[in-house]
CSV table of C-alpha atoms in Angstrom, one decimal:
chain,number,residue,atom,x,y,z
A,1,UNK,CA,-27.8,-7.3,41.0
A,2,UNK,CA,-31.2,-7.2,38.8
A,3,UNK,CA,-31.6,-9.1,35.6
A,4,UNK,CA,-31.5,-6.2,34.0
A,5,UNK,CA,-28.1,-5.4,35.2
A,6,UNK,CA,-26.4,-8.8,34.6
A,7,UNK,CA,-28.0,-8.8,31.1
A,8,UNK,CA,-26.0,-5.3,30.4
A,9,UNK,CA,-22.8,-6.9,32.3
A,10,UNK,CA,-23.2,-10.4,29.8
A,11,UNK,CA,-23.2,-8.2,26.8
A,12,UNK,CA,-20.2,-6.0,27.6
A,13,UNK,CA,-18.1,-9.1,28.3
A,14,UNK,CA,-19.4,-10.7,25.0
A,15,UNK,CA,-17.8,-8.0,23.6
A,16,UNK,CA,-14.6,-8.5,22.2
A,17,UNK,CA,-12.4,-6.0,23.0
A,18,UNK,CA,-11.1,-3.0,21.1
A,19,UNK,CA,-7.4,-4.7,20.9
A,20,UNK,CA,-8.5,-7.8,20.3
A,21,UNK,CA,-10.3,-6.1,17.1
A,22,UNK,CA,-7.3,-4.1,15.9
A,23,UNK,CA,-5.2,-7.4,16.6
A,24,UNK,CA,-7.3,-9.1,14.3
A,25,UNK,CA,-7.7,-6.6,11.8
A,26,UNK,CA,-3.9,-5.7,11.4
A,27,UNK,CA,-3.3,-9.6,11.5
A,28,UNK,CA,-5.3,-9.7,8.9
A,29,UNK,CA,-3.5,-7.3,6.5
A,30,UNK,CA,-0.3,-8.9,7.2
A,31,UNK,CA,-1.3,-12.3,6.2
A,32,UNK,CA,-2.8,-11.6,3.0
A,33,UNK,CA,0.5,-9.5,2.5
A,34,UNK,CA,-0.7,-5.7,2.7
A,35,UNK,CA,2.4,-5.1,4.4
A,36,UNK,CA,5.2,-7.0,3.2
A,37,UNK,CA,8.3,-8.8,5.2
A,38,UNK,CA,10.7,-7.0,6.6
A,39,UNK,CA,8.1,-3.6,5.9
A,40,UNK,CA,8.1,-1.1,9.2
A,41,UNK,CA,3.8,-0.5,10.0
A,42,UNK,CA,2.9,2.9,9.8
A,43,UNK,CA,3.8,5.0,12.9
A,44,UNK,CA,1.5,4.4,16.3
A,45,UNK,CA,0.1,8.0,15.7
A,46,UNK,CA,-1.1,7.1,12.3
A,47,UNK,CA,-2.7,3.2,13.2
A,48,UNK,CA,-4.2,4.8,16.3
A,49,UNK,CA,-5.7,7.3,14.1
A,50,UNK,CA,-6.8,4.4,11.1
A,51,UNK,CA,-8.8,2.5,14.0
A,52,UNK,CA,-9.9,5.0,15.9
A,53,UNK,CA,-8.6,3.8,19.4
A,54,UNK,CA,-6.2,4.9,22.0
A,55,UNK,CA,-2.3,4.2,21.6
A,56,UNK,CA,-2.5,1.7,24.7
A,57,UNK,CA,-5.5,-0.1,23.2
A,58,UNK,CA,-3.2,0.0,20.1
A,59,UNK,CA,0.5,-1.3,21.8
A,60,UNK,CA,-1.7,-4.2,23.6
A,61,UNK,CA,-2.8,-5.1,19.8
A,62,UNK,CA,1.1,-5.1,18.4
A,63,UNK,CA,2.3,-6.9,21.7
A,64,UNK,CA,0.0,-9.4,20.6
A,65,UNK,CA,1.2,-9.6,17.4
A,66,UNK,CA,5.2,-9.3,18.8
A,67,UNK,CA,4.0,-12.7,20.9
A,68,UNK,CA,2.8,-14.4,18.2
A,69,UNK,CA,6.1,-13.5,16.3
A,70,UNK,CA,4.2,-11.8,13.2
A,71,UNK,CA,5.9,-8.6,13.7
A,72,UNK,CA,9.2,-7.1,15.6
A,73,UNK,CA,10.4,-3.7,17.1
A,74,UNK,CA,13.5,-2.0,16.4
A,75,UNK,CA,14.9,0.5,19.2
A,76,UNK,CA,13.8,3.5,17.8
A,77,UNK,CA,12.9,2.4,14.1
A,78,UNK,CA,9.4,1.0,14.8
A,79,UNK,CA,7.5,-2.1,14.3
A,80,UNK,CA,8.4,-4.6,11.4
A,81,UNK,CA,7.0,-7.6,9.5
A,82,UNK,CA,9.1,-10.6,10.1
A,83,UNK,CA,6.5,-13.0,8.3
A,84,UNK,CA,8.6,-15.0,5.3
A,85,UNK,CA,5.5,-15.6,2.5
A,86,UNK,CA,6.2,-17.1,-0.5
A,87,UNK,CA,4.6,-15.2,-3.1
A,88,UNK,CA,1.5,-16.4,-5.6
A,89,UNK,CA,3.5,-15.9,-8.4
A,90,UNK,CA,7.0,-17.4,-9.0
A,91,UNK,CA,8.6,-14.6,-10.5
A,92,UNK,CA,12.2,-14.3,-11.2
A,93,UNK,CA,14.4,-11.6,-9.2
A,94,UNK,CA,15.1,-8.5,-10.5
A,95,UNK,CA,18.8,-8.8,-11.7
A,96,UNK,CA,19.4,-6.4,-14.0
A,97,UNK,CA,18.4,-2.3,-15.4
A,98,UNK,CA,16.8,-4.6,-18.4
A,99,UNK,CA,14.6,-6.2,-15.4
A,100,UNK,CA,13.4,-3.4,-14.2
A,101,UNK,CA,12.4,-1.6,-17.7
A,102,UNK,CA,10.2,-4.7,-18.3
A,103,UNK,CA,8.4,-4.7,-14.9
A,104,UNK,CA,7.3,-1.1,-15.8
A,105,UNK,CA,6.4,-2.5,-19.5
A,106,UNK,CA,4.4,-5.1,-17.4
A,107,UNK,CA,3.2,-2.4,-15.1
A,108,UNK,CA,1.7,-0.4,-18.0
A,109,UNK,CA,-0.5,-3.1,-18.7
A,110,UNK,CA,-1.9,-4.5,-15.3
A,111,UNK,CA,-2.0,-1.6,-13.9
A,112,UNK,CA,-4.0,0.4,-16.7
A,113,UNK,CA,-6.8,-1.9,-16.7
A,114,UNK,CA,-6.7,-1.9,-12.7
A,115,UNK,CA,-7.4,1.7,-12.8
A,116,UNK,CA,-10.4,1.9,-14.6
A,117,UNK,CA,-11.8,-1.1,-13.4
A,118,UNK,CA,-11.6,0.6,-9.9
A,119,UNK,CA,-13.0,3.7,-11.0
A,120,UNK,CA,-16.2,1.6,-12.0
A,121,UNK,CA,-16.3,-0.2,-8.9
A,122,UNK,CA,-14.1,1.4,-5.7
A,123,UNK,CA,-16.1,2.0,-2.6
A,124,UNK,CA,-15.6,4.3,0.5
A,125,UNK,CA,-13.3,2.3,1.9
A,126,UNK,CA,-10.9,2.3,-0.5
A,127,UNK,CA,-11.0,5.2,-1.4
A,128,UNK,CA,-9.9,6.3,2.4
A,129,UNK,CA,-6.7,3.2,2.0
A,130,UNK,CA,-5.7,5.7,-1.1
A,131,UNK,CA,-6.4,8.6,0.7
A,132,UNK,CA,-4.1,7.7,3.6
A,133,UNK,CA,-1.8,6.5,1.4
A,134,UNK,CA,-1.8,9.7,-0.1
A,135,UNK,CA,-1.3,11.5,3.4
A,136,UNK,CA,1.9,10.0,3.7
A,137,UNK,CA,3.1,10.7,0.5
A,138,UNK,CA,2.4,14.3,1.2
A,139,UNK,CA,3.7,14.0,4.5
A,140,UNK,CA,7.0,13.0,2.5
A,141,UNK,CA,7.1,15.4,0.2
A,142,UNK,CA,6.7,18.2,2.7
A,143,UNK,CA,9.7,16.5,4.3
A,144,UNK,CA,11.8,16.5,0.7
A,145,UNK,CA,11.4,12.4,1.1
A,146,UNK,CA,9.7,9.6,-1.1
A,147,UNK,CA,8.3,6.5,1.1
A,148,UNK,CA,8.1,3.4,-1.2
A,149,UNK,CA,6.1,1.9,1.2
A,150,UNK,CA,3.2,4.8,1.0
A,151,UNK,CA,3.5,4.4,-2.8
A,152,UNK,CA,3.2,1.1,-3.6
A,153,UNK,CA,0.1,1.2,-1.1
A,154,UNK,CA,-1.4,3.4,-3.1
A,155,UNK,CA,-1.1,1.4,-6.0
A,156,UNK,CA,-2.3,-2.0,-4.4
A,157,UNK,CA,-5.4,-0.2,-3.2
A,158,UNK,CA,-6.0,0.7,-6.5
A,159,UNK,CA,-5.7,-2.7,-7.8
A,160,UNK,CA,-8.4,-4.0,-4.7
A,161,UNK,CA,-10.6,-1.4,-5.8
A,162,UNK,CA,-10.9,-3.1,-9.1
A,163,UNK,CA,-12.7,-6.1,-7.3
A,164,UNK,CA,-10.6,-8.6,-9.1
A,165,UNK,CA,-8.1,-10.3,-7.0
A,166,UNK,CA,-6.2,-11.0,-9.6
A,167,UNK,CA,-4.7,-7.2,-10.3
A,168,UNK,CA,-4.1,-7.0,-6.4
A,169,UNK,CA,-2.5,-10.6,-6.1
A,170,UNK,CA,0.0,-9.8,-9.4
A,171,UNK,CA,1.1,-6.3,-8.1
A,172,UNK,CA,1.7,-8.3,-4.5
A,173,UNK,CA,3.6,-11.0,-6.2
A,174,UNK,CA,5.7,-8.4,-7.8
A,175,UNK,CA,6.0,-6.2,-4.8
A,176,UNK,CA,9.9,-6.4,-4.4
A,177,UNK,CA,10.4,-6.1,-8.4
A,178,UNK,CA,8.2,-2.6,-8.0
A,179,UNK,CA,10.0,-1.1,-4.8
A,180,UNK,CA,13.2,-1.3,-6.7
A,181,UNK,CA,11.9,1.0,-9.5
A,182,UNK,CA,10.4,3.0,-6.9
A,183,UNK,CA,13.6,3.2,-5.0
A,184,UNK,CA,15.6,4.1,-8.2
A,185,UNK,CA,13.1,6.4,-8.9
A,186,UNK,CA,12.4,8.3,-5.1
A,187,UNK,CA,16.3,8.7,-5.0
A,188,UNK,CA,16.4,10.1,-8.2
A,189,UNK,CA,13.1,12.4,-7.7
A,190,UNK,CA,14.8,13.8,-4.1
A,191,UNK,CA,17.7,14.5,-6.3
A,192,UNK,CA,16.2,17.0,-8.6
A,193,UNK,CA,14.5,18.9,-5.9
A,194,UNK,CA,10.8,19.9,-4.3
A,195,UNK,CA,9.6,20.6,-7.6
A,196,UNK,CA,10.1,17.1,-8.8
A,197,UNK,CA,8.6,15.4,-5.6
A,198,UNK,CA,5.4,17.9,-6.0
A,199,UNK,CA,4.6,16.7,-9.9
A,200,UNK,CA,4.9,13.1,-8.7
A,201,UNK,CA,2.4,13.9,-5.8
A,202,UNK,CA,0.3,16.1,-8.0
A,203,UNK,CA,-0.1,12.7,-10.5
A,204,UNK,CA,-1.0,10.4,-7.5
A,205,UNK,CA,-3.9,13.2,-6.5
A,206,UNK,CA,-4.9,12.9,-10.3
A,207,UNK,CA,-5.3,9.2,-10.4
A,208,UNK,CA,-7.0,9.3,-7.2
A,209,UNK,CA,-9.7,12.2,-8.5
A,210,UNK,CA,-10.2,10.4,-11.7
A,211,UNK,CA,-11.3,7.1,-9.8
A,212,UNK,CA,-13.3,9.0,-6.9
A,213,UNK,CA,-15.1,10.5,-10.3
A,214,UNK,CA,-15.7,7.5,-11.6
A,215,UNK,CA,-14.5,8.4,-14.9
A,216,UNK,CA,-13.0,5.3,-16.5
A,217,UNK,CA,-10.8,6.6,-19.8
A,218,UNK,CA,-9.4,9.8,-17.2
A,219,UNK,CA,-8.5,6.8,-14.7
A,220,UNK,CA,-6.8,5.0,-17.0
A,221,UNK,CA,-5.1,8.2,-18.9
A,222,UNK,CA,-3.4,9.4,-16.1
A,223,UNK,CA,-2.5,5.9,-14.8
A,224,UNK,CA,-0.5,5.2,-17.9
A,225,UNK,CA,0.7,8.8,-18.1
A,226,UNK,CA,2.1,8.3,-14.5
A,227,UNK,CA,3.8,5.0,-15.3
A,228,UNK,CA,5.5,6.1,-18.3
A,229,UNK,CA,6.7,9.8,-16.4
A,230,UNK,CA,8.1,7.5,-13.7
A,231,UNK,CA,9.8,4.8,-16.6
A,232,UNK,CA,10.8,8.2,-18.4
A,233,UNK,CA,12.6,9.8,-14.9
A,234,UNK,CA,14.0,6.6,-14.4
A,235,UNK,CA,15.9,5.7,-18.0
A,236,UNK,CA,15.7,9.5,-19.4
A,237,UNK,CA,16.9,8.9,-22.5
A,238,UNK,CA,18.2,5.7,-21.9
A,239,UNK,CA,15.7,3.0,-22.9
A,240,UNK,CA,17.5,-0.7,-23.9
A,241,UNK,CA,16.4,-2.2,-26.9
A,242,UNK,CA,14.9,-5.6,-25.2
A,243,UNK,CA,14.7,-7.2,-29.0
A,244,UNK,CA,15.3,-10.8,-28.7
C-alpha cells in the first residue's frame, strides 16, 4: 500500500463513527435533561431522520446507551429514560388544582420574557428543535391526540433560544409541575373535539412565526395569549381566589 493510501486509511479510522456521534449526542440531551426520566425518545423513524443516519447506525447508538443503563426498551412501547436527576430547583410537588393555577401564574412570567428574548437571539438550530417539535404536535392533532412530551419541547426550545440558561434550567426544574397542566389540559382539549386541538396547534405555529420574525412584542403577545387560553381551557370559569 502507498503512503498515500495508508494516509486515506489513518484518517477514516480517526474518524469516529456515525453511532458513536449520535451516542454522544443523544447522551448528551439526556444528561442535561432534554428528555426527562421515565420520558419514551422519539420514535426510531423520527431520530433517524434528526441525525440523518440509517436506523442500524441508530439502534447501535441506543444499545449503547441500553448498556450504559441511561435508557430502556419496552416490548412494543419504545425506548425510555431511566436516569433519576434531581432537579436545579427544589420545588415543591404539585398537590393540589391551587398548585397548578400558580405554576401557569409563574408560567406567564418566565415564559413571556423567554419568548421575546428568543425572538432577538434564536438561531437555525433552534428554530429546527421547535420545528420538529411542532411536527409532532401536528402529527397528534391529525391523529385527534395531544403529546405532552412534543409540547413542553417546544416550550424548552423556546426558553434555549433565549440564550439565558436560566429560563431553560427553570422550565426543566418545573417540568413535572408543567406536564400536569398539560395533561389536564390535552385531555380536556381531545374532549371538545378537532376543532379545539387545531386552535391550540394554530397558537404554537403563531409563537413559532413571531420568533422566526424576530419580532419581540408579537413573540411575547402571543406567548402570553397562549398561556392564559390554556389557564382559561383548563379552570373555565373556575379560577380560586389564592389571597393569603
Amino acid at each position: 500500500m502507498d503512503q498515500q493510501n495508508v494516509d486515506k486509511a489513518s484518517s477514516r479510522t480517526a474518524r469516529p463513527p456515525l453511532s458513536e456521534k449520535v451516542y454522544t449526542a443523544l447522551k448528551n440531551r439526556i444528561t442535561r435533561g432534554d428528555y426527562g426520566a421515565n420520558e419514551k425518545l422519539p420514535a426510531e423513524k423520527d431520530l433517524s431522520g434528526q441525525f440523518g443516519v440509517s436506523r442500524p447506525v441508530l439502534r447501535v447508538a441506543l444499545e449503547q446507551l441500553r448498556e450504559e443503563g441511561l435508557i430502556v426498551s419496552r416490548q412494543g412501547a419504545g425506548n425510555f429514560v431511566r436516569v433519576k436527576r434531581e432537579p436545579a430547583l427544589g420545588y415543591t410537588p404539585v398537590e393540589t388544582i391551587a398548585d397548578i393555577q400558580r405554576c401557569y401564574e409563574f408560567r406567564l412570567t418566565v415564559e413571556v420574557d423567554a419568548a421575546g428574548l428568543a425572538a432577538q437571539r434564536r438561531n437555525a438550530e433552534v428554530l429546527d428543535d421547535m420545528d420538529r417539535a411542532l411536527d409532532l404536535l401536528s402529527d397528534a392533532t391529525g391523529s385527534r391526540l395531544h403529546r405532552e412530551d412534543a409540547d413542553f419541547a417546544f416550550h424548552l426550545a423556546i426558553a434555549r433560544a433565549s440564550n439565558n440558561q436560566y429560563y431553560a434550567e427553570t422550565l426543566k426544574a418545573l417540568r413535572d409541575h408543567i406536564y400536569v397542566g398539560m395533561k389536564m389540559h390535552g385531555d380536556a382539549l381531545m374532549s371538545d373535539g378537532a376543532a379545539a386541538l387545531e386552535h391550540v396547534l394554530g397558537e404554537h405555529r403563531a409563537i413559532y412565526e413571531a420568533i422566526k420574525d424576530r419580532d419581540t412584542e408579537r413573540a411575547r403577545s402571543v406567548m402570553r395569549g397562549h398561556i392564559i387560553h390554556s389557564r382559561e381551557r383548563l379552570f373555565g370559569g373556575g379560577m380560586l381566589d389564592l389571597s393569603m
